[in-house]
mmCIF file of C-alpha atoms in Angstrom:
data_model
loop_
_atom_site.group_PDB
_atom_site.id
_atom_site.type_symbol
_atom_site.label_atom_id
_atom_site.label_comp_id
_atom_site.label_asym_id
_atom_site.label_seq_id
_atom_site.Cartn_x
_atom_site.Cartn_y
_atom_site.Cartn_z
ATOM 1 C CA MET A 1182 0.000 0.000 0.000
ATOM 2 C CA ASN A 1183 1.348 3.436 -0.907
ATOM 3 C CA VAL A 1184 2.016 5.755 2.009
ATOM 4 C CA ILE A 1185 -0.301 8.795 2.133
ATOM 5 C CA LYS A 1186 1.850 11.949 2.225
ATOM 6 C CA VAL A 1187 0.266 14.807 4.209
ATOM 7 C CA ILE A 1188 1.079 18.499 4.630
ATOM 8 C CA ILE A 1189 -0.461 20.311 7.608
ATOM 9 C CA VAL A 1190 -1.057 24.058 7.226
ATOM 10 C CA ASP A 1191 -2.118 25.725 10.494
ATOM 11 C CA ASP A 1192 -0.852 28.827 12.269
ATOM 12 C CA SER A 1193 -1.148 27.123 15.686
ATOM 13 C CA ALA A 1194 2.067 25.381 16.731
ATOM 14 C CA VAL A 1195 0.059 23.178 19.117
ATOM 15 C CA VAL A 1196 -2.255 22.019 16.314
ATOM 16 C CA ARG A 1197 0.686 21.308 14.028
ATOM 17 C CA GLN A 1198 2.457 19.327 16.743
ATOM 18 C CA VAL A 1199 -0.563 17.259 17.806
ATOM 19 C CA LEU A 1200 -1.886 16.578 14.293
ATOM 20 C CA SER A 1201 1.573 15.535 13.125
ATOM 21 C CA ALA A 1202 1.973 13.105 16.018
ATOM 22 C CA LEU A 1203 -1.481 11.572 15.516
ATOM 23 C CA LEU A 1204 -1.141 11.134 11.765
ATOM 24 C CA ASN A 1205 2.425 9.816 11.919
ATOM 25 C CA ALA A 1206 1.246 7.219 14.440
ATOM 26 C CA ALA A 1207 -1.328 5.871 11.960
ATOM 27 C CA SER A 1208 -0.214 3.125 9.596
ATOM 28 C CA GLY A 1209 0.204 4.171 5.978
ATOM 29 C CA ILE A 1210 0.277 7.936 6.681
ATOM 30 C CA THR A 1211 3.269 10.257 6.982
ATOM 31 C CA VAL A 1212 3.372 14.007 7.580
ATOM 32 C CA THR A 1213 6.030 15.413 5.259
ATOM 33 C CA HIS A 1214 5.682 19.021 6.458
ATOM 34 C CA ALA A 1215 3.734 21.025 9.054
ATOM 35 C CA VAL A 1216 3.853 24.751 8.323
ATOM 36 C CA ALA A 1217 2.284 27.939 9.652
ATOM 37 C CA ASN A 1218 0.854 29.442 6.456
ATOM 38 C CA PRO A 1219 0.041 28.679 2.810
ATOM 39 C CA LEU A 1220 3.057 30.585 1.471
ATOM 40 C CA LEU A 1221 5.400 28.200 3.289
ATOM 41 C CA ALA A 1222 3.258 25.264 2.109
ATOM 42 C CA ILE A 1223 3.639 26.354 -1.523
ATOM 43 C CA GLU A 1224 7.437 26.358 -1.153
ATOM 44 C CA ARG A 1225 7.444 22.847 0.360
ATOM 45 C CA MET A 1226 5.052 21.554 -2.305
ATOM 46 C CA LYS A 1227 7.424 22.610 -5.072
ATOM 47 C CA VAL A 1228 9.827 19.940 -3.769
ATOM 48 C CA GLN A 1229 7.293 17.168 -2.987
ATOM 49 C CA TRP A 1230 3.591 17.252 -3.783
ATOM 50 C CA PRO A 1231 1.346 15.854 -1.014
ATOM 51 C CA ASP A 1232 -1.505 13.368 -1.375
ATOM 52 C CA VAL A 1233 -3.632 15.259 1.187
ATOM 53 C CA ILE A 1234 -3.492 18.739 2.728
ATOM 54 C CA VAL A 1235 -4.926 19.393 6.205
ATOM 55 C CA LEU A 1236 -5.754 23.090 6.092
ATOM 56 C CA ASP A 1237 -6.822 25.741 8.584
ATOM 57 C CA VAL A 1238 -8.967 28.432 7.009
ATOM 58 C CA GLU A 1239 -8.146 31.441 9.211
ATOM 59 C CA MET A 1240 -4.443 32.268 8.912
ATOM 60 C CA PRO A 1241 -2.152 35.290 8.401
ATOM 61 C CA LYS A 1242 -0.330 36.177 5.132
ATOM 62 C CA MET A 1243 -2.705 34.101 2.970
ATOM 63 C CA ASP A 1244 -6.042 32.784 4.230
ATOM 64 C CA GLY A 1245 -7.011 29.178 3.625
ATOM 65 C CA ILE A 1246 -9.841 30.009 1.208
ATOM 66 C CA THR A 1247 -7.565 31.968 -1.155
ATOM 67 C CA PHE A 1248 -4.995 29.168 -1.056
ATOM 68 C CA LEU A 1249 -7.652 26.510 -1.641
ATOM 69 C CA ARG A 1250 -9.129 28.282 -4.672
ATOM 70 C CA LYS A 1251 -5.663 28.715 -6.179
ATOM 71 C CA LEU A 1252 -4.888 25.055 -5.520
ATOM 72 C CA MET A 1253 -8.133 23.716 -7.048
ATOM 73 C CA ALA A 1254 -7.730 25.915 -10.133
ATOM 74 C CA GLU A 1255 -4.090 24.952 -10.791
ATOM 75 C CA HIS A 1256 -3.511 21.495 -9.274
ATOM 76 C CA PRO A 1257 -6.611 19.862 -7.677
ATOM 77 C CA THR A 1258 -5.507 18.081 -4.494
ATOM 78 C CA PRO A 1259 -7.573 16.514 -1.679
ATOM 79 C CA VAL A 1260 -7.981 19.007 1.173
ATOM 80 C CA VAL A 1261 -9.380 18.344 4.661
ATOM 81 C CA ILE A 1262 -10.464 21.526 6.433
ATOM 82 C CA CYS A 1263 -9.494 21.888 10.100
ATOM 83 C CA SER A 1264 -12.103 24.312 11.452
ATOM 84 C CA THR A 1265 -13.130 25.827 14.772
ATOM 85 C CA LEU A 1266 -16.484 24.864 16.313
ATOM 86 C CA THR A 1267 -17.981 28.355 16.031
ATOM 87 C CA GLU A 1268 -20.643 29.965 13.872
ATOM 88 C CA LYS A 1269 -17.986 31.928 12.004
ATOM 89 C CA GLY A 1270 -15.878 28.791 11.642
ATOM 90 C CA ALA A 1271 -18.871 26.938 10.202
ATOM 91 C CA GLN A 1272 -19.607 29.665 7.642
ATOM 92 C CA THR A 1273 -15.966 29.877 6.572
ATOM 93 C CA SER A 1274 -15.706 26.102 6.315
ATOM 94 C CA VAL A 1275 -18.822 25.918 4.146
ATOM 95 C CA GLU A 1276 -17.163 28.467 1.862
ATOM 96 C CA ALA A 1277 -14.056 26.259 1.791
ATOM 97 C CA LEU A 1278 -16.119 23.198 0.955
ATOM 98 C CA ALA A 1279 -17.749 25.194 -1.811
ATOM 99 C CA ALA A 1280 -14.265 25.940 -3.147
ATOM 100 C CA GLY A 1281 -13.483 22.230 -3.428
ATOM 101 C CA ALA A 1282 -12.391 20.827 -0.050
ATOM 102 C CA VAL A 1283 -13.331 17.198 0.582
ATOM 103 C CA SER A 1284 -14.363 17.220 4.251
ATOM 104 C CA ILE A 1285 -14.167 18.927 7.636
ATOM 105 C CA ILE A 1286 -12.616 18.045 10.961
ATOM 106 C CA THR A 1287 -13.420 20.330 13.863
ATOM 107 C CA LYS A 1288 -11.422 21.774 16.734
ATOM 108 C CA PRO A 1289 -12.585 23.761 19.803
ATOM 109 C CA ARG A 1290 -10.914 26.882 21.119
ATOM 110 C CA LEU A 1291 -10.352 25.339 24.570
ATOM 111 C CA ASP A 1292 -8.766 22.004 25.595
ATOM 112 C CA LEU A 1293 -7.477 21.698 22.060
ATOM 113 C CA LYS A 1294 -4.794 19.087 22.678
ATOM 114 C CA GLN A 1295 -7.140 16.701 24.520
ATOM 115 C CA PHE A 1296 -9.885 17.174 21.944
ATOM 116 C CA LEU A 1297 -7.577 16.324 19.053
ATOM 117 C CA HIS A 1298 -6.377 13.193 20.835
ATOM 118 C CA ASP A 1299 -10.011 12.154 21.450
ATOM 119 C CA SER A 1300 -10.750 12.744 17.741
ATOM 120 C CA ALA A 1301 -7.763 10.790 16.404
ATOM 121 C CA ASP A 1302 -9.897 8.130 14.676
ATOM 122 C CA GLU A 1303 -11.983 10.798 12.966
ATOM 123 C CA LEU A 1304 -8.869 12.619 11.767
ATOM 124 C CA VAL A 1305 -7.248 9.474 10.367
ATOM 125 C CA SER A 1306 -10.511 8.433 8.646
ATOM 126 C CA ALA A 1307 -10.833 11.898 7.103
ATOM 127 C CA VAL A 1308 -7.310 11.800 5.685
ATOM 128 C CA ARG A 1309 -7.715 8.277 4.300
ATOM 129 C CA ALA A 1310 -11.056 9.152 2.708
ATOM 130 C CA ALA A 1311 -9.585 12.296 1.169
ATOM 131 C CA ALA A 1312 -6.653 10.351 -0.286
ATOM 132 C CA GLY A 1313 -9.123 8.177 -2.226
ATOM 133 C CA ALA A 1314 -11.367 11.014 -3.420
ATOM 134 C CA GLN A 1315 -11.422 11.950 -7.113
ATOM 135 C CA VAL A 1316 -11.103 15.692 -6.521
ATOM 136 C CA GLY A 1317 -10.834 16.452 -10.213
ATOM 137 C CA LYS A 1318 -14.590 15.847 -10.338
ATOM 138 C CA LEU A 1319 -15.092 18.410 -7.560
ATOM 139 C CA ALA A 1320 -12.952 20.970 -9.332
ATOM 140 C CA SER A 1321 -14.868 20.548 -12.601
ATOM 141 C CA ARG A 1322 -18.277 21.189 -11.047
ATOM 142 C CA ARG A 1323 -19.900 24.378 -9.898
ATOM 143 C CA PRO A 1324 -18.947 25.274 -6.291
ATOM 144 C CA SER A 1325 -20.474 23.333 -3.429
ATOM 145 C CA LEU A 1326 -19.655 21.586 -0.164
ATOM 146 C CA ALA A 1327 -18.522 18.341 1.485
ATOM 147 C CA PRO A 1328 -18.941 15.874 4.397
ATOM 148 C CA LEU A 1329 -17.289 14.102 7.241
ATOM 149 C CA PRO A 1330 -15.927 10.571 6.869
ATOM 150 C CA PRO A 1331 -17.034 7.975 9.405
ATOM 151 C CA PRO A 1332 -15.077 7.790 12.664
ATOM 152 C CA VAL A 1333 -13.865 4.348 13.763
ATOM 153 C CA THR A 1334 -16.235 3.234 16.541
ATOM 154 C CA ALA A 1335 -18.522 0.294 17.249
ATOM 155 C CA LYS A 1336 -20.934 0.087 14.334
ATOM 156 C CA LEU A 1337 -24.659 0.083 15.151
ATOM 157 C CA ASN A 1338 -27.515 -0.253 12.670
ATOM 158 C CA ALA A 1339 -30.859 1.558 12.420
ATOM 159 C CA ASP A 1340 -32.472 -0.825 14.947
ATOM 160 C CA VAL A 1341 -31.171 1.393 17.775
ATOM 161 C CA ILE A 1342 -33.402 4.258 16.557
ATOM 162 C CA LEU A 1343 -36.324 2.590 14.775
ATOM 163 C CA PRO A 1344 -37.439 -1.075 14.650
ATOM 164 C CA PRO A 1345 -37.555 -2.843 11.267
ATOM 165 C CA MET A 1346 -40.685 -2.383 9.181
ATOM 166 C CA GLU A 1347 -43.465 -4.929 9.559
ATOM 167 C CA ALA A 1348 -44.903 -6.552 6.419
ATOM 168 C CA ARG A 1349 -47.734 -4.188 5.619
ATOM 169 C CA GLN A 1350 -48.717 -1.887 2.794
ATOM 170 C CA VAL A 1351 -48.546 1.885 3.209
ATOM 171 C CA MET A 1352 -51.728 3.662 2.197
ATOM 172 C CA ALA A 1353 -51.364 5.580 -1.064
ATOM 173 C CA THR A 1354 -51.544 9.379 -1.017
ATOM 174 C CA THR A 1355 -51.097 12.187 -3.524
ATOM 175 C CA GLU A 1356 -48.187 13.551 -1.445
ATOM 176 C CA ARG A 1357 -44.791 12.438 -2.766
ATOM 177 C CA VAL A 1358 -41.507 12.347 -0.837
ATOM 178 C CA VAL A 1359 -37.911 12.137 -2.019
ATOM 179 C CA ALA A 1360 -35.274 10.927 0.469
ATOM 180 C CA VAL A 1361 -31.613 11.607 -0.347
ATOM 181 C CA GLY A 1362 -28.526 10.229 1.372
ATOM 182 C CA THR A 1363 -24.965 11.354 0.670
ATOM 183 C CA SER A 1364 -21.532 11.732 2.230
ATOM 184 C CA THR A 1365 -17.979 12.432 0.966
ATOM 185 C CA GLY A 1366 -18.187 14.668 -2.103
ATOM 186 C CA GLY A 1367 -21.935 14.902 -1.633
ATOM 187 C CA THR A 1368 -22.309 18.541 -0.764
ATOM 188 C CA GLN A 1369 -21.168 19.629 -4.209
ATOM 189 C CA ALA A 1370 -23.290 16.887 -5.758
ATOM 190 C CA LEU A 1371 -26.312 18.057 -3.753
ATOM 191 C CA GLU A 1372 -25.887 21.605 -4.972
ATOM 192 C CA GLU A 1373 -25.777 20.435 -8.576
ATOM 193 C CA VAL A 1374 -28.967 18.397 -8.159
ATOM 194 C CA LEU A 1375 -30.983 20.830 -6.046
ATOM 195 C CA SER A 1376 -30.056 23.929 -8.058
ATOM 196 C CA ALA A 1377 -31.406 22.195 -11.191
ATOM 197 C CA LEU A 1378 -34.875 21.737 -9.672
ATOM 198 C CA PRO A 1379 -37.742 24.150 -10.404
ATOM 199 C CA ARG A 1380 -39.873 25.616 -7.620
ATOM 200 C CA VAL A 1381 -42.573 23.043 -8.394
ATOM 201 C CA SER A 1382 -40.806 19.962 -7.030
ATOM 202 C CA PRO A 1383 -41.722 17.184 -4.614
ATOM 203 C CA GLY A 1384 -40.846 17.556 -0.938
ATOM 204 C CA ILE A 1385 -37.279 16.394 -0.239
ATOM 205 C CA VAL A 1386 -35.577 15.185 2.944
ATOM 206 C CA VAL A 1387 -31.782 14.886 3.013
ATOM 207 C CA VAL A 1388 -29.125 13.338 5.206
ATOM 208 C CA GLN A 1389 -25.676 14.733 4.390
ATOM 209 C CA HIS A 1390 -22.910 13.570 6.713
ATOM 210 C CA MET A 1391 -21.627 16.817 8.224
ATOM 211 C CA PRO A 1392 -20.561 17.994 11.702
ATOM 212 C CA GLU A 1393 -22.893 19.627 14.185
ATOM 213 C CA LYS A 1394 -23.235 23.410 13.716
ATOM 214 C CA PHE A 1395 -22.265 23.182 10.041
ATOM 215 C CA THR A 1396 -25.575 22.065 8.511
ATOM 216 C CA ALA A 1397 -27.268 25.409 9.195
ATOM 217 C CA ALA A 1398 -24.626 27.278 7.179
ATOM 218 C CA PHE A 1399 -24.733 24.575 4.506
ATOM 219 C CA SER A 1400 -28.531 24.831 4.211
ATOM 220 C CA ALA A 1401 -28.391 28.635 4.010
ATOM 221 C CA ARG A 1402 -25.863 28.456 1.193
ATOM 222 C CA LEU A 1403 -27.993 25.993 -0.787
ATOM 223 C CA ASP A 1404 -31.067 28.140 -0.215
ATOM 224 C CA SER A 1405 -29.231 31.099 -1.754
ATOM 225 C CA VAL A 1406 -28.494 29.255 -5.030
ATOM 226 C CA CYS A 1407 -31.645 27.121 -5.473
ATOM 227 C CA GLN A 1408 -35.178 27.858 -6.651
ATOM 228 C CA VAL A 1409 -36.527 25.393 -4.086
ATOM 229 C CA ARG A 1410 -36.449 26.468 -0.456
ATOM 230 C CA VAL A 1411 -33.694 24.771 1.582
ATOM 231 C CA LYS A 1412 -33.538 24.797 5.381
ATOM 232 C CA GLU A 1413 -32.001 22.888 8.250
ATOM 233 C CA ALA A 1414 -34.762 20.625 9.563
ATOM 234 C CA GLU A 1415 -36.446 21.310 12.880
ATOM 235 C CA ASN A 1416 -38.616 18.872 14.798
ATOM 236 C CA ASN A 1417 -42.157 18.646 13.351
ATOM 237 C CA ASP A 1418 -41.310 20.542 10.142
ATOM 238 C CA ARG A 1419 -43.818 19.680 7.386
ATOM 239 C CA VAL A 1420 -42.483 18.044 4.234
ATOM 240 C CA LEU A 1421 -43.833 20.374 1.567
ATOM 241 C CA PRO A 1422 -43.559 20.580 -2.225
ATOM 242 C CA GLY A 1423 -40.776 22.923 -3.280
ATOM 243 C CA GLN A 1424 -38.930 22.553 0.017
ATOM 244 C CA VAL A 1425 -35.783 20.642 1.049
ATOM 245 C CA LEU A 1426 -35.149 19.713 4.687
ATOM 246 C CA ILE A 1427 -31.506 18.977 5.624
ATOM 247 C CA ALA A 1428 -30.977 16.815 8.726
ATOM 248 C CA PRO A 1429 -29.093 18.797 11.382
ATOM 249 C CA GLY A 1430 -25.575 17.645 12.199
ATOM 250 C CA GLY A 1431 -25.451 15.602 15.394
ATOM 251 C CA ARG A 1432 -29.138 14.552 15.241
ATOM 252 C CA HIS A 1433 -31.037 11.796 13.442
ATOM 253 C CA MET A 1434 -33.980 12.719 11.199
ATOM 254 C CA LEU A 1435 -37.016 10.476 10.624
ATOM 255 C CA LEU A 1436 -40.021 10.829 8.331
ATOM 256 C CA ARG A 1437 -43.412 10.551 10.028
ATOM 257 C CA ARG A 1438 -46.949 10.623 8.671
ATOM 258 C CA ASN A 1439 -50.153 12.132 9.972
ATOM 259 C CA GLY A 1440 -53.066 11.283 7.688
ATOM 260 C CA ALA A 1441 -51.988 12.285 4.177
ATOM 261 C CA GLN A 1442 -49.320 14.699 5.419
ATOM 262 C CA TYR A 1443 -45.649 14.054 6.127
ATOM 263 C CA PHE A 1444 -43.423 15.718 8.704
ATOM 264 C CA VAL A 1445 -39.975 15.087 10.157
ATOM 265 C CA GLU A 1446 -38.949 14.111 13.649
ATOM 266 C CA VAL A 1447 -35.472 15.191 14.768
ATOM 267 C CA VAL A 1448 -34.108 13.006 17.569
ATOM 268 C CA ASP A 1449 -30.972 12.255 19.557
ATOM 269 C CA GLY A 1450 -29.531 8.776 19.724
ATOM 270 C CA PRO A 1451 -26.348 6.776 19.232
ATOM 271 C CA LEU A 1452 -24.290 6.800 16.050
ATOM 272 C CA VAL A 1453 -25.724 4.502 13.369
ATOM 273 C CA ASN A 1454 -23.181 3.152 10.879
ATOM 274 C CA ARG A 1455 -20.849 5.496 12.793
ATOM 275 C CA HIS A 1456 -22.919 8.513 11.740
ATOM 276 C CA ARG A 1457 -25.440 10.888 13.265
ATOM 277 C CA PRO A 1458 -27.469 11.750 11.216
ATOM 278 C CA SER A 1459 -27.610 8.374 9.490
ATOM 279 C CA VAL A 1460 -28.975 7.708 6.012
ATOM 280 C CA ASP A 1461 -30.183 4.248 7.091
ATOM 281 C CA VAL A 1462 -32.327 5.789 9.843
ATOM 282 C CA LEU A 1463 -33.936 8.223 7.391
ATOM 283 C CA PHE A 1464 -34.474 5.592 4.683
ATOM 284 C CA ARG A 1465 -36.029 3.080 7.103
ATOM 285 C CA SER A 1466 -38.426 5.729 8.395
ATOM 286 C CA VAL A 1467 -39.359 6.645 4.801
ATOM 287 C CA ALA A 1468 -40.042 2.973 3.996
ATOM 288 C CA ARG A 1469 -42.354 2.786 7.025
ATOM 289 C CA ALA A 1470 -44.151 6.117 6.557
ATOM 290 C CA ALA A 1471 -44.285 6.560 2.775
ATOM 291 C CA GLY A 1472 -43.675 3.207 1.058
ATOM 292 C CA ALA A 1473 -44.560 3.424 -2.641
ATOM 293 C CA ASN A 1474 -45.141 7.187 -2.288
ATOM 294 C CA ALA A 1475 -41.375 7.725 -2.026
ATOM 295 C CA LEU A 1476 -38.195 7.877 -4.098
ATOM 296 C CA GLY A 1477 -34.848 6.998 -2.504
ATOM 297 C CA VAL A 1478 -31.652 8.530 -3.894
ATOM 298 C CA ILE A 1479 -28.165 7.517 -2.734
ATOM 299 C CA MET A 1480 -25.178 9.540 -3.873
ATOM 300 C CA THR A 1481 -21.406 9.802 -3.556
ATOM 301 C CA GLY A 1482 -19.894 8.863 -0.209
ATOM 302 C CA MET A 1483 -17.587 6.553 1.695
ATOM 303 C CA GLY A 1484 -18.881 3.500 3.570
ATOM 304 C CA ASP A 1485 -22.233 1.718 3.447
ATOM 305 C CA ASP A 1486 -24.648 3.994 5.316
ATOM 306 C CA GLY A 1487 -27.988 3.926 3.462
ATOM 307 C CA ALA A 1488 -27.468 0.589 1.664
ATOM 308 C CA ALA A 1489 -29.659 -1.405 4.056
ATOM 309 C CA GLY A 1490 -32.281 1.351 4.236
ATOM 310 C CA MET A 1491 -32.495 1.639 0.462
ATOM 311 C CA LEU A 1492 -33.284 -2.074 0.176
ATOM 312 C CA GLU A 1493 -36.028 -1.607 2.804
ATOM 313 C CA MET A 1494 -37.458 1.263 0.744
ATOM 314 C CA LEU A 1495 -37.454 -0.854 -2.422
ATOM 315 C CA ASN A 1496 -39.148 -3.728 -0.600
ATOM 316 C CA ALA A 1497 -41.801 -1.273 0.638
ATOM 317 C CA GLY A 1498 -42.624 -0.280 -2.956
ATOM 318 C CA ALA A 1499 -40.501 2.864 -3.310
ATOM 319 C CA ARG A 1500 -38.502 3.712 -6.411
ATOM 320 C CA THR A 1501 -34.728 3.765 -5.826
ATOM 321 C CA VAL A 1502 -31.910 5.440 -7.740
ATOM 322 C CA ALA A 1503 -28.131 5.557 -7.201
ATOM 323 C CA GLN A 1504 -25.532 7.933 -8.563
ATOM 324 C CA ASP A 1505 -23.354 6.042 -11.032
ATOM 325 C CA GLU A 1506 -19.676 5.287 -10.462
ATOM 326 C CA ALA A 1507 -18.385 7.557 -13.229
ATOM 327 C CA SER A 1508 -19.858 10.710 -11.645
ATOM 328 C CA CYS A 1509 -19.089 9.888 -7.966
ATOM 329 C CA VAL A 1510 -16.203 11.463 -6.072
ATOM 330 C CA VAL A 1511 -16.271 8.342 -3.856
ATOM 331 C CA TYR A 1512 -18.233 5.326 -5.149
ATOM 332 C CA GLY A 1513 -18.780 3.732 -1.746
ATOM 333 C CA MET A 1514 -22.362 4.154 -0.542
ATOM 334 C CA PRO A 1515 -23.971 3.727 -4.003
ATOM 335 C CA LYS A 1516 -21.796 0.676 -4.680
ATOM 336 C CA GLU A 1517 -22.913 -1.004 -1.438
ATOM 337 C CA ALA A 1518 -26.578 -0.224 -2.160
ATOM 338 C CA VAL A 1519 -26.242 -1.781 -5.621
ATOM 339 C CA LYS A 1520 -24.464 -4.854 -4.205
ATOM 340 C CA ARG A 1521 -27.294 -5.455 -1.718
ATOM 341 C CA GLY A 1522 -29.960 -5.287 -4.421
ATOM 342 C CA GLY A 1523 -31.673 -2.100 -3.257
ATOM 343 C CA VAL A 1524 -31.106 -0.004 -6.407
ATOM 344 C CA GLU A 1525 -33.474 -0.090 -9.388
ATOM 345 C CA LYS A 1526 -31.140 1.905 -11.603
ATOM 346 C CA SER A 1527 -27.933 3.949 -11.516
ATOM 347 C CA VAL A 1528 -27.757 7.283 -13.345
ATOM 348 C CA PRO A 1529 -25.192 10.090 -13.788
ATOM 349 C CA LEU A 1530 -25.299 12.978 -11.340
ATOM 350 C CA ASN A 1531 -26.708 15.340 -13.956
ATOM 351 C CA ALA A 1532 -29.716 13.021 -14.484
ATOM 352 C CA ILE A 1533 -30.774 12.712 -10.837
ATOM 353 C CA TYR A 1534 -32.911 15.872 -10.858
ATOM 354 C CA ARG A 1535 -35.027 14.325 -13.651
ATOM 355 C CA GLU A 1536 -35.628 11.228 -11.511
ATOM 356 C CA ILE A 1537 -36.830 13.516 -8.715
ATOM 357 C CA LEU A 1538 -39.225 15.370 -11.015
ATOM 358 C CA LEU A 1539 -40.686 12.045 -12.216
ATOM 359 C CA GLN A 1540 -42.093 11.667 -8.688
ATOM 360 C CA LEU A 1541 -44.634 14.364 -9.580
ATOM 361 C CA GLN A 1542 -45.933 12.194 -12.418
ATOM 362 C CA SER A 1543 -46.177 8.915 -10.499
#
């Protein structure tokens, strides 16, 4: 296995020291340089180009966003953003993801060293996922955002949130629902799909793997570039035509039904498939509440979250679509869904919006 070469760019000496130690301790990863600003990084990269860059976004001399845009325009390279857990940090990180970064790891302002040690598995997973991402596809698309790879913890399934569906038929209704699950590379893919939709579109519920506090900024950005309304979901929000509800980071989102109307329930709970929110939790709830009234869409991402839930949706009568391998940044989640038999058809990213609009005709 080739060793993943990493450059760390962060103006905090403590962050550089701790991140270097954690990554160098992981098998198959080596930190070639840890520097205080992008100008120093550019000099080091002239000698040896890295496989992954771990990048702070708020730095002197040249900020991370300017560096990232220059990098993606001239030499697309996987970038993991290292961002503070603040509202400003979230907004800046969303801008960085829109410029082509692959994912985000977070850091607090206090107890930084202990936090980074506690998040070692997440950091290593993020770097490994980034090393396998096809960032040329991100650079060639219109700007958008990106997700968090799964941390290494005990893996639970959707049973911990919602029991499996009983064999029964869901009553038909004129209301249609589209459930979308996505992860690494998915924020840019989501923007491409959602910005192509007209105002008259079916109600959409989305799980995008992303840290807590970041989904609000992500939703606001999508809302600014889409004809449909996009918002971070709140408990009891109605699923309405022309509206997209994004599951909040750190919470699971379930579809519920009251008569002919659908709404979402936002709940706490353990990680499912090492994620919260989990695509499997959403998809299982859609199978139970909507059945044949639903469309399931699984898009680019690492791991297998959503594969089991998509099969449950198909078995409940829903239509199911996966993003094809050629258009995925990471063909992990769609591949697993196809392998398990839950996908009716795979289509390119630029055809997914048409599949969504077909829900209005079904």
